[in-house]
XYZ file of N, CA, C and O in Angstrom:
756
model
N -8.493 -26.210 -6.305
C -7.131 -25.921 -5.965
C -6.956 -25.737 -4.473
O -7.868 -25.968 -3.689
N -5.785 -25.304 -4.106
C -5.421 -25.047 -2.716
C -5.305 -23.546 -2.490
O -4.694 -22.844 -3.289
N -5.864 -23.076 -1.400
C -5.636 -21.704 -0.990
C -4.997 -21.756 0.391
O -5.559 -22.294 1.331
N -3.793 -21.223 0.484
C -3.075 -21.138 1.743
C -3.170 -19.705 2.236
O -2.841 -18.772 1.503
N -3.631 -19.524 3.458
C -3.697 -18.190 4.054
C -2.926 -18.219 5.354
O -3.165 -19.061 6.212
N -1.989 -17.305 5.484
C -1.189 -17.174 6.692
C -1.539 -15.838 7.317
O -1.580 -14.814 6.637
N -1.804 -15.871 8.609
C -2.206 -14.646 9.305
C -1.368 -14.480 10.558
O -1.071 -15.448 11.250
N -0.980 -13.248 10.832
C -0.193 -12.963 12.017
C -0.914 -11.917 12.861
O -1.060 -10.768 12.438
N -1.400 -12.343 14.006
C -1.998 -11.460 15.012
C -3.121 -10.586 14.459
O -3.346 -9.488 14.947
N -3.812 -11.035 13.430
C -4.911 -10.267 12.870
C -4.479 -8.953 12.239
O -5.305 -8.113 11.910
N -3.132 -8.779 12.038
C -2.634 -7.524 11.499
C -1.962 -7.689 10.138
O -1.811 -6.720 9.409
N -1.554 -8.901 9.808
C -0.867 -9.155 8.551
C -1.406 -10.459 7.987
O -1.553 -11.443 8.707
N -1.714 -10.461 6.706
C -2.294 -11.646 6.090
C -1.729 -11.799 4.684
O -1.595 -10.824 3.954
N -1.394 -13.040 4.332
C -0.913 -13.341 2.988
C -1.650 -14.583 2.498
O -1.871 -15.516 3.270
N -2.036 -14.593 1.231
C -2.728 -15.734 0.646
C -2.069 -16.126 -0.657
O -1.619 -15.273 -1.420
N -2.039 -17.435 -0.895
C -1.528 -17.989 -2.140
C -2.551 -18.998 -2.626
O -3.035 -19.818 -1.841
N -2.894 -18.924 -3.898
C -3.837 -19.876 -4.476
C -3.118 -20.687 -5.547
O -2.528 -20.125 -6.469
N -3.152 -22.016 -5.400
C -2.558 -22.920 -6.374
C -3.687 -23.614 -7.125
O -4.443 -24.390 -6.537
N -3.813 -23.342 -8.411
C -4.872 -23.943 -9.216
C -4.657 -25.450 -9.326
O -3.520 -25.927 -9.324
N -5.755 -26.187 -9.439
C -5.655 -27.644 -9.499
C -4.875 -28.116 -10.725
O -4.308 -29.201 -10.732
N -4.790 -27.286 -11.757
C -4.047 -27.649 -12.955
C -2.546 -27.765 -12.694
O -1.815 -28.382 -13.475
N -2.061 -27.178 -11.610
C -0.636 -27.241 -11.285
C -0.204 -28.605 -10.761
O 0.983 -28.909 -10.726
N -1.164 -29.421 -10.354
C -0.867 -30.707 -9.746
C -0.914 -31.822 -10.788
O -1.729 -31.793 -11.710
N -0.046 -32.821 -10.618
C -0.070 -33.998 -11.474
C -1.376 -34.741 -11.279
O -2.000 -35.205 -12.225
N -1.811 -34.832 -10.017
C -3.087 -35.463 -9.690
C -3.732 -34.639 -8.588
O -3.070 -34.225 -7.641
N -5.024 -34.390 -8.727
C -5.756 -33.600 -7.737
C -7.144 -34.204 -7.559
O -7.896 -34.313 -8.521
N -7.454 -34.633 -6.331
C -8.775 -35.172 -6.029
C -9.307 -34.502 -4.777
O -8.673 -34.574 -3.722
N -10.440 -33.863 -4.913
C -11.083 -33.216 -3.771
C -12.589 -33.266 -4.023
O -13.068 -32.747 -5.026
N -13.323 -33.876 -3.093
C -14.762 -34.032 -3.303
C -15.559 -32.845 -2.782
O -16.622 -32.540 -3.294
N -15.052 -32.169 -1.749
C -15.737 -30.988 -1.230
C -14.721 -30.053 -0.582
O -13.582 -30.419 -0.324
N -15.156 -28.840 -0.340
C -14.281 -27.817 0.243
C -13.936 -28.191 1.685
O -14.814 -28.505 2.481
N -12.652 -28.147 1.997
C -12.164 -28.427 3.343
C -11.426 -27.194 3.854
O -10.702 -26.548 3.099
N -11.620 -26.888 5.136
C -10.883 -25.782 5.746
C -10.373 -26.241 7.097
O -11.123 -26.780 7.904
N -9.081 -26.043 7.311
C -8.474 -26.417 8.580
C -7.244 -25.563 8.803
O -6.732 -24.928 7.887
N -6.767 -25.553 10.015
C -5.578 -24.792 10.366
C -4.453 -25.720 10.778
O -4.693 -26.830 11.259
N -3.239 -25.281 10.554
C -2.056 -25.988 11.026
C -1.043 -24.952 11.488
O -1.119 -23.779 11.102
N -0.128 -25.379 12.320
C 0.980 -24.502 12.689
C 1.957 -24.498 11.511
O 2.496 -25.546 11.146
N 2.154 -23.347 10.897
C 3.010 -23.251 9.717
C 4.415 -23.749 10.028
O 5.038 -24.428 9.212
N 4.915 -23.446 11.216
C 6.270 -23.872 11.567
C 6.386 -25.396 11.571
O 7.412 -25.947 11.176
N 5.329 -26.111 11.978
C 5.352 -27.574 11.979
C 5.394 -28.116 10.547
O 6.134 -29.059 10.251
N 4.593 -27.533 9.661
C 4.591 -27.960 8.262
C 5.959 -27.733 7.637
O 6.511 -28.618 6.971
N 6.530 -26.558 7.842
C 7.835 -26.252 7.255
C 8.916 -27.164 7.808
O 9.822 -27.590 7.081
N 8.827 -27.486 9.087
C 9.804 -28.398 9.691
C 9.717 -29.776 9.043
O 10.739 -30.381 8.720
N 8.500 -30.285 8.827
C 8.326 -31.576 8.153
C 8.905 -31.533 6.742
O 9.605 -32.459 6.317
N 8.645 -30.483 6.016
C 9.146 -30.370 4.651
C 10.671 -30.289 4.622
O 11.320 -30.885 3.757
N 11.255 -29.571 5.564
C 12.712 -29.422 5.599
C 13.415 -30.687 6.054
O 14.473 -31.030 5.547
N 12.838 -31.397 7.002
C 13.478 -32.597 7.528
C 13.376 -33.754 6.543
O 14.344 -34.470 6.297
N 12.209 -33.948 5.971
C 11.964 -35.143 5.177
C 12.136 -34.984 3.680
O 12.134 -35.957 2.948
N 12.262 -33.788 3.174
C 12.328 -33.642 1.725
C 13.354 -32.632 1.284
O 13.880 -31.846 2.059
N 13.648 -32.665 0.017
C 14.501 -31.658 -0.594
C 15.972 -31.776 -0.260
O 16.706 -30.819 -0.375
N 16.460 -32.981 0.129
C 17.865 -33.128 0.477
C 18.749 -33.291 -0.750
O 19.957 -33.190 -0.659
N 18.168 -33.547 -1.902
C 18.945 -33.716 -3.127
C 18.497 -32.681 -4.150
O 17.564 -31.930 -3.930
N 19.166 -32.699 -5.281
C 18.789 -31.795 -6.367
C 17.783 -32.443 -7.306
O 17.478 -31.915 -8.361
N 17.290 -33.628 -6.929
C 16.343 -34.361 -7.753
C 14.938 -33.806 -7.594
O 14.641 -33.051 -6.679
N 14.070 -34.280 -8.474
C 12.645 -33.966 -8.408
C 12.072 -34.594 -7.138
O 12.299 -35.766 -6.845
N 11.354 -33.837 -6.354
C 10.736 -34.337 -5.123
C 9.227 -34.359 -5.348
O 8.629 -33.353 -5.707
N 8.621 -35.527 -5.128
C 7.169 -35.667 -5.257
C 6.554 -35.549 -3.866
O 6.993 -36.200 -2.927
N 5.549 -34.704 -3.739
C 4.872 -34.488 -2.467
C 3.402 -34.849 -2.622
O 2.735 -34.387 -3.536
N 2.902 -35.676 -1.704
C 1.491 -36.023 -1.666
C 0.919 -35.511 -0.353
O 1.484 -35.775 0.717
N -0.169 -34.768 -0.428
C -0.870 -34.267 0.752
C -2.208 -34.983 0.845
O -2.922 -35.081 -0.151
N -2.544 -35.448 2.055
C -3.819 -36.131 2.256
C -4.461 -35.591 3.524
O -3.786 -35.402 4.538
N -5.763 -35.364 3.440
C -6.524 -34.897 4.595
C -7.843 -35.650 4.613
O -8.620 -35.578 3.663
N -8.104 -36.375 5.703
C -9.286 -37.239 5.783
C -10.489 -36.563 6.435
O -11.536 -37.182 6.564
N -10.368 -35.335 6.869
C -11.512 -34.634 7.432
C -11.249 -34.089 8.822
O -10.165 -34.249 9.394
N -12.261 -33.442 9.364
C -12.171 -32.742 10.642
C -11.586 -33.619 11.748
O -11.971 -34.773 11.923
N -10.613 -33.042 12.470
C -9.981 -33.742 13.579
C -8.862 -34.678 13.172
O -8.201 -35.258 14.020
N -8.638 -34.844 11.882
C -7.600 -35.744 11.378
C -6.366 -34.935 11.009
O -6.466 -33.750 10.664
N -5.186 -35.552 11.049
C -3.963 -34.819 10.688
C -3.829 -34.648 9.174
O -4.436 -35.386 8.394
N -3.027 -33.678 8.782
C -2.630 -33.510 7.383
C -1.433 -34.433 7.186
O -0.422 -34.303 7.886
N -1.552 -35.382 6.279
C -0.494 -36.361 6.045
C 0.344 -35.922 4.852
O -0.198 -35.516 3.815
N 1.650 -36.032 5.004
C 2.588 -35.671 3.945
C 3.403 -36.903 3.591
O 3.932 -37.580 4.476
N 3.511 -37.193 2.318
C 4.380 -38.250 1.820
C 5.273 -37.632 0.757
O 4.780 -37.028 -0.191
N 6.580 -37.791 0.935
C 7.530 -37.235 -0.014
C 8.428 -38.333 -0.541
O 8.903 -39.171 0.232
N 8.665 -38.320 -1.842
C 9.597 -39.244 -2.462
C 10.729 -38.405 -3.027
O 10.515 -37.555 -3.889
N 11.924 -38.647 -2.506
C 13.111 -37.893 -2.902
C 14.210 -38.905 -3.218
O 14.648 -39.640 -2.326
N 14.625 -38.982 -4.462
C 15.671 -39.915 -4.896
C 15.322 -41.347 -4.504
O 16.175 -42.104 -4.049
N 14.061 -41.722 -4.637
C 13.627 -43.073 -4.346
C 13.357 -43.368 -2.879
O 12.965 -44.468 -2.521
N 13.563 -42.402 -1.996
C 13.337 -42.592 -0.570
C 11.983 -41.991 -0.205
O 11.711 -40.831 -0.505
N 11.115 -42.815 0.435
C 9.791 -42.364 0.846
C 9.836 -41.911 2.302
O 10.292 -42.653 3.173
N 9.379 -40.703 2.554
C 9.284 -40.166 3.921
C 7.826 -39.797 4.177
O 7.170 -39.217 3.317
N 7.339 -40.147 5.361
C 5.958 -39.834 5.728
C 5.946 -39.073 7.036
O 6.738 -39.359 7.940
N 5.042 -38.127 7.139
C 4.864 -37.389 8.392
C 3.439 -36.871 8.447
O 2.721 -36.883 7.455
N 3.046 -36.414 9.616
C 1.713 -35.859 9.794
C 1.773 -34.602 10.636
O 2.628 -34.476 11.512
N 0.893 -33.694 10.351
C 0.801 -32.443 11.101
C -0.610 -32.361 11.675
O -1.587 -32.462 10.922
N -0.706 -32.203 12.974
C -2.022 -32.097 13.605
C -2.731 -30.839 13.118
O -2.127 -29.777 12.995
N -4.010 -30.975 12.843
C -4.802 -29.835 12.392
C -5.541 -29.228 13.578
O -5.758 -29.877 14.597
N -5.896 -27.973 13.419
C -6.636 -27.255 14.454
C -7.812 -26.542 13.797
O -7.786 -26.268 12.597
N -8.829 -26.273 14.589
C -9.960 -25.496 14.089
C -9.518 -24.044 14.060
O -9.175 -23.466 15.091
N -9.506 -23.452 12.881
C -8.965 -22.103 12.756
C -10.030 -21.028 12.576
O -9.749 -19.855 12.713
N -11.245 -21.423 12.239
C -12.248 -20.412 11.935
C -11.890 -19.716 10.632
O -10.966 -20.092 9.930
N -12.625 -18.687 10.315
C -12.365 -17.941 9.085
C -11.254 -16.929 9.306
O -11.114 -16.360 10.397
N -10.455 -16.649 8.262
C -9.422 -15.619 8.383
C -10.054 -14.247 8.621
O -11.225 -14.027 8.308
N -9.277 -13.346 9.158
C -9.740 -11.984 9.391
C -10.170 -11.350 8.077
O -9.479 -11.449 7.073
N -11.325 -10.709 8.082
C -11.805 -9.993 6.904
C -11.401 -8.536 7.063
O -11.890 -7.836 7.952
N -10.490 -8.079 6.236
C -10.017 -6.703 6.320
C -10.956 -5.720 5.622
O -10.651 -4.545 5.509
N -12.083 -6.212 5.143
C -13.137 -5.389 4.547
C -12.643 -4.575 3.353
O -13.055 -3.434 3.154
N -11.762 -5.165 2.542
C -11.254 -4.449 1.377
C -12.370 -4.094 0.409
O -12.361 -3.017 -0.187
N -13.331 -4.991 0.247
C -14.376 -4.745 -0.741
C -15.309 -3.602 -0.331
O -15.929 -2.985 -1.171
N -15.396 -3.322 0.983
C -16.259 -2.242 1.451
C -15.563 -0.884 1.470
O -16.202 0.139 1.694
N -14.256 -0.876 1.262
C -13.487 0.362 1.332
C -13.269 0.932 -0.058
O -12.928 0.192 -0.981
N -13.437 2.239 -0.205
C -13.154 2.838 -1.512
C -11.643 2.827 -1.777
O -10.844 2.970 -0.859
N -11.269 2.608 -3.019
C -9.870 2.599 -3.401
C -9.392 4.038 -3.536
O -9.892 4.790 -4.367
N -8.453 4.429 -2.682
C -7.923 5.790 -2.711
C -6.661 5.831 -3.559
O -6.540 6.639 -4.469
N -5.710 4.934 -3.263
C -4.440 4.891 -3.981
C -4.098 3.444 -4.294
O -4.408 2.542 -3.516
N -3.446 3.246 -5.423
C -3.027 1.900 -5.793
C -1.648 2.000 -6.431
O -1.453 2.775 -7.374
N -0.724 1.186 -5.918
C 0.627 1.172 -6.442
C 1.096 -0.259 -6.584
O 0.980 -1.040 -5.642
N 1.610 -0.600 -7.740
C 2.224 -1.902 -7.950
C 3.646 -1.643 -8.412
O 3.873 -1.048 -9.463
N 4.590 -2.088 -7.580
C 6.010 -1.921 -7.883
C 6.597 -3.260 -8.304
O 6.200 -4.306 -7.783
N 7.573 -3.236 -9.199
C 8.286 -4.447 -9.567
C 9.058 -4.956 -8.343
O 9.537 -4.179 -7.523
N 9.173 -6.277 -8.237
C 9.754 -6.901 -7.041
C 11.215 -6.507 -6.814
O 11.590 -6.146 -5.695
N 12.037 -6.564 -7.830
C 13.471 -6.313 -7.628
C 13.755 -4.880 -7.172
O 14.472 -4.689 -6.186
N 13.215 -3.848 -7.820
C 13.470 -2.490 -7.321
C 12.901 -2.255 -5.915
O 13.519 -1.555 -5.106
N 11.744 -2.858 -5.613
C 11.182 -2.711 -4.269
C 12.083 -3.390 -3.247
O 12.380 -2.835 -2.188
N 12.542 -4.580 -3.557
C 13.446 -5.317 -2.668
C 14.730 -4.512 -2.443
O 15.215 -4.386 -1.317
N 15.282 -3.934 -3.506
C 16.506 -3.131 -3.383
C 16.272 -1.887 -2.535
O 17.114 -1.520 -1.713
N 15.136 -1.236 -2.724
C 14.826 -0.030 -1.936
C 14.682 -0.379 -0.459
O 15.214 0.322 0.418
N 13.972 -1.461 -0.167
C 13.786 -1.860 1.233
C 15.102 -2.273 1.877
O 15.298 -2.081 3.082
N 16.030 -2.824 1.097
C 17.332 -3.228 1.630
C 18.153 -2.017 2.085
O 19.006 -2.138 2.959
N 17.885 -0.855 1.503
C 18.623 0.354 1.868
C 18.136 0.987 3.174
O 18.816 1.815 3.757
N 16.955 0.602 3.611
C 16.368 1.230 4.790
C 16.977 0.696 6.080
O 17.502 -0.414 6.128
N 16.905 1.474 7.132
C 17.411 1.099 8.448
C 16.355 0.251 9.157
O 15.290 0.739 9.513
N 16.658 -1.044 9.359
C 15.689 -1.984 9.921
C 15.904 -2.236 11.409
O 15.317 -3.142 11.975
N 16.733 -1.481 12.069
C 17.007 -1.689 13.492
C 15.930 -1.039 14.335
O 16.003 0.118 14.679
N 14.892 -1.819 14.643
C 13.792 -1.279 15.449
C 13.030 -0.239 14.667
O 13.201 -0.070 13.472
N 12.177 0.464 15.310
C 11.515 1.581 14.680
C 10.409 1.224 13.710
O 9.815 0.165 13.779
N 10.172 2.165 12.797
C 9.017 2.063 11.914
C 9.381 2.379 10.468
O 10.400 2.997 10.184
N 8.495 1.944 9.589
C 8.569 2.309 8.184
C 7.338 3.154 7.890
O 6.217 2.754 8.187
N 7.548 4.320 7.344
C 6.448 5.201 6.957
C 6.317 5.168 5.440
O 7.291 5.374 4.723
N 5.105 4.880 4.975
C 4.801 4.913 3.548
C 3.908 6.110 3.284
O 2.848 6.249 3.901
N 4.348 6.972 2.383
C 3.564 8.158 2.029
C 3.293 8.129 0.527
O 4.188 7.855 -0.259
N 2.045 8.392 0.165
C 1.686 8.564 -1.237
C 1.145 9.979 -1.406
O 0.396 10.460 -0.563
N 1.554 10.604 -2.496
C 1.188 11.990 -2.722
C 0.708 12.179 -4.157
O 1.176 11.501 -5.067
N -0.204 13.118 -4.326
C -0.690 13.443 -5.669
C 0.342 14.256 -6.442
O 0.218 14.426 -7.649
N 1.372 14.758 -5.739
C 2.463 15.483 -6.387
C 3.730 14.640 -6.285
O 3.807 13.689 -5.523
N 4.745 15.006 -7.037
C 5.988 14.241 -7.032
C 6.804 14.564 -5.782
O 6.833 15.713 -5.359
N 7.458 13.605 -5.155
C 7.458 12.187 -5.477
C 6.149 11.520 -5.045
O 5.593 11.857 -4.002
N 5.694 10.608 -5.844
C 4.416 9.959 -5.571
C 4.502 9.007 -4.393
O 3.594 8.932 -3.585
N 5.604 8.254 -4.284
C 5.776 7.306 -3.193
C 7.053 7.633 -2.436
O 8.116 7.818 -3.035
N 6.936 7.696 -1.126
C 8.087 7.951 -0.257
C 8.086 6.902 0.850
O 7.072 6.674 1.497
N 9.242 6.252 1.041
C 9.436 5.305 2.136
C 10.462 5.904 3.076
O 11.568 6.243 2.648
N 10.097 6.011 4.342
C 10.995 6.589 5.338
C 11.137 5.609 6.488
O 10.141 5.123 7.027
N 12.394 5.319 6.850
C 12.621 4.459 8.010
C 13.261 5.285 9.115
O 14.056 6.188 8.866
N 12.867 4.955 10.332
C 13.450 5.606 11.505
C 13.767 4.511 12.505
O 12.904 3.711 12.855
N 15.009 4.476 12.932
C 15.430 3.465 13.888
C 16.512 3.994 14.791
O 16.824 5.187 14.788
N 17.123 3.074 15.523
C 18.153 3.456 16.481
C 19.397 4.009 15.805
O 20.121 4.810 16.391
N 19.677 3.575 14.573
C 20.881 3.990 13.870
C 20.680 5.245 13.021
O 21.602 5.684 12.363
N 19.481 5.801 13.014
C 19.201 6.977 12.208
C 18.000 6.742 11.328
O 17.069 6.045 11.710
N 18.036 7.288 10.124
C 16.908 7.150 9.224
C 17.346 7.146 7.775
O 18.498 7.418 7.453
N 16.398 6.843 6.902
C 16.654 6.795 5.472
C 15.352 7.114 4.750
O 14.275 6.747 5.216
N 15.453 7.815 3.614
C 14.286 8.152 2.814
C 14.525 7.681 1.380
O 15.578 7.954 0.805
N 13.549 6.950 0.835
C 13.585 6.525 -0.567
C 12.371 7.156 -1.243
O 11.250 7.043 -0.735
N 12.586 7.806 -2.399
C 11.494 8.477 -3.097
C 11.367 7.948 -4.523
O 12.370 7.697 -5.185
N 10.116 7.794 -4.972
C 9.822 7.315 -6.313
C 8.849 8.275 -6.985
O 7.716 8.423 -6.521
N 9.223 8.916 -8.092
C 8.252 9.703 -8.851
C 7.309 8.767 -9.602
O 7.642 7.609 -9.873
N 6.135 9.241 -9.955
C 5.098 8.410 -10.581
C 5.542 7.821 -11.911
O 5.089 6.745 -12.295
N 6.428 8.495 -12.618
C 6.815 8.033 -13.953
C 8.095 7.204 -13.956
O 8.662 6.941 -14.999
N 8.555 6.766 -12.797
C 9.801 6.000 -12.771
C 9.555 4.555 -13.183
O 8.445 4.026 -13.091
N 10.611 3.914 -13.656
C 10.535 2.578 -14.235
C 9.992 1.492 -13.302
O 9.281 0.595 -13.767
N 10.299 1.484 -11.992
C 9.820 0.377 -11.149
C 8.301 0.243 -11.033
O 7.813 -0.807 -10.637
N 7.538 1.286 -11.358
C 6.084 1.196 -11.230
C 5.469 0.420 -12.391
O 5.666 0.755 -13.550
N 4.705 -0.621 -12.060
C 3.860 -1.271 -13.060
C 2.524 -0.547 -13.121
O 1.873 -0.502 -14.153
N 2.131 0.005 -11.980
C 0.891 0.778 -11.900
C 1.028 1.778 -10.764
O 1.568 1.466 -9.709
N 0.523 2.979 -10.986
C 0.552 4.001 -9.945
C -0.639 4.930 -10.139
O -0.728 5.638 -11.130
N -1.560 4.878 -9.189
C -2.733 5.744 -9.232
C -2.908 6.343 -7.838
O -3.172 5.634 -6.880
N -2.726 7.645 -7.741
C -2.825 8.319 -6.450
C -3.827 9.459 -6.576
O -3.637 10.390 -7.347
N -4.912 9.372 -5.800
C -5.948 10.408 -5.859
C -6.024 11.224 -4.578
O -6.722 12.220 -4.531
N -5.296 10.772 -3.536
C -5.366 11.450 -2.241
C -4.052 11.241 -1.498
O -3.473 10.156 -1.522
N -3.573 12.272 -0.825
C -2.361 12.138 -0.021
C -2.644 11.241 1.182
O -3.658 11.419 1.876
N -1.764 10.260 1.394
C -1.926 9.344 2.526
C -0.577 9.107 3.190
O 0.479 9.243 2.562
N -0.634 8.725 4.466
C 0.578 8.411 5.228
C 0.232 7.334 6.243
O -0.732 7.470 6.990
N 1.020 6.255 6.235
C 0.802 5.156 7.166
C 2.133 4.724 7.752
O 3.151 4.691 7.053
N 2.139 4.386 9.042
C 3.330 3.889 9.725
C 3.164 2.410 10.027
O 2.087 1.964 10.443
N 4.240 1.633 9.835
C 4.229 0.191 10.094
C 5.437 -0.171 10.950
O 6.548 0.309 10.692
N 5.236 -1.033 11.934
C 6.357 -1.543 12.728
C 7.126 -2.537 11.877
O 6.548 -3.367 11.190
N 8.442 -2.476 11.953
C 9.275 -3.376 11.164
C 9.006 -4.837 11.489
O 9.106 -5.692 10.617
N 8.659 -5.139 12.732
C 8.406 -6.532 13.096
C 7.249 -7.115 12.290
O 7.255 -8.307 11.995
N 6.277 -6.304 11.901
C 5.154 -6.793 11.101
C 5.535 -6.997 9.638
O 4.837 -7.689 8.908
N 6.638 -6.408 9.205
C 7.024 -6.485 7.798
C 8.025 -7.601 7.505
O 8.352 -7.836 6.350
N 8.515 -8.299 8.532
C 9.510 -9.342 8.311
C 8.993 -10.432 7.371
O 9.707 -10.897 6.491
N 7.743 -10.865 7.539
C 7.169 -11.881 6.656
C 7.054 -11.402 5.224
O 7.251 -12.161 4.280
N 6.744 -10.125 5.059
C 6.647 -9.544 3.722
C 8.015 -9.584 3.045
O 8.132 -9.912 1.862
N 9.064 -9.292 3.797
C 10.411 -9.295 3.230
C 10.839 -10.695 2.809
O 11.479 -10.870 1.773
N 10.482 -11.714 3.606
C 10.828 -13.091 3.227
C 10.119 -13.478 1.931
O 10.722 -14.104 1.054
N 8.858 -13.102 1.789
C 8.121 -13.411 0.560
C 8.706 -12.636 -0.615
O 8.833 -13.165 -1.726
N 9.065 -11.396 -0.402
C 9.634 -10.559 -1.458
C 10.968 -11.110 -1.942
O 11.288 -11.020 -3.130
N 11.734 -11.708 -1.045
C 13.032 -12.284 -1.421
C 12.869 -13.412 -2.429
O 13.773 -13.684 -3.228
N 11.723 -14.088 -2.428
C 11.474 -15.213 -3.335
C 10.789 -14.801 -4.632
O 10.622 -15.613 -5.530
N 10.357 -13.547 -4.708
C 9.607 -13.104 -5.886
C 10.554 -12.611 -6.968
O 11.730 -12.357 -6.745
N 9.997 -12.473 -8.167
C 10.808 -11.929 -9.267
C 10.003 -10.965 -10.095
O 8.877 -10.739 -9.950
């Protein structure tokens, strides 16, 4: 299959894995790793494909190191071809998750999380995430130029799919680092 990893300044990383069963046809003889500018790929996809409500067929081809990633799209019978230059990217940052003991784990449903984040003040500033062994278990606090906002979730509330808190923790995040997370969350269900 395909594993796409996007990394921003070694501080934020997102990965998506598409199993080979999802593809109509999939041929790969060995593992390939390369980097591309995500903005260039998205620009090619937006310019050349998806202009109609029809089924769009996308073919990706990569001939090896130093070669471009070739895209062929068929949309309503129109064939569009483009290429994106590849770069040597090295390995993604290893955040050492496997070496760290799990202190707290929370899985929230996408819609309630998206709604809670929409209520926060995103004008500059930071988002503070606090987890507590006492209620409320999860607290989100935003502080910005326009003031602040606090959202609290008790452990037994409906939005939690999973909530395990063994130690009180508090972390601050700059809103600029969370913009990519919000775009991904907008597409989730």
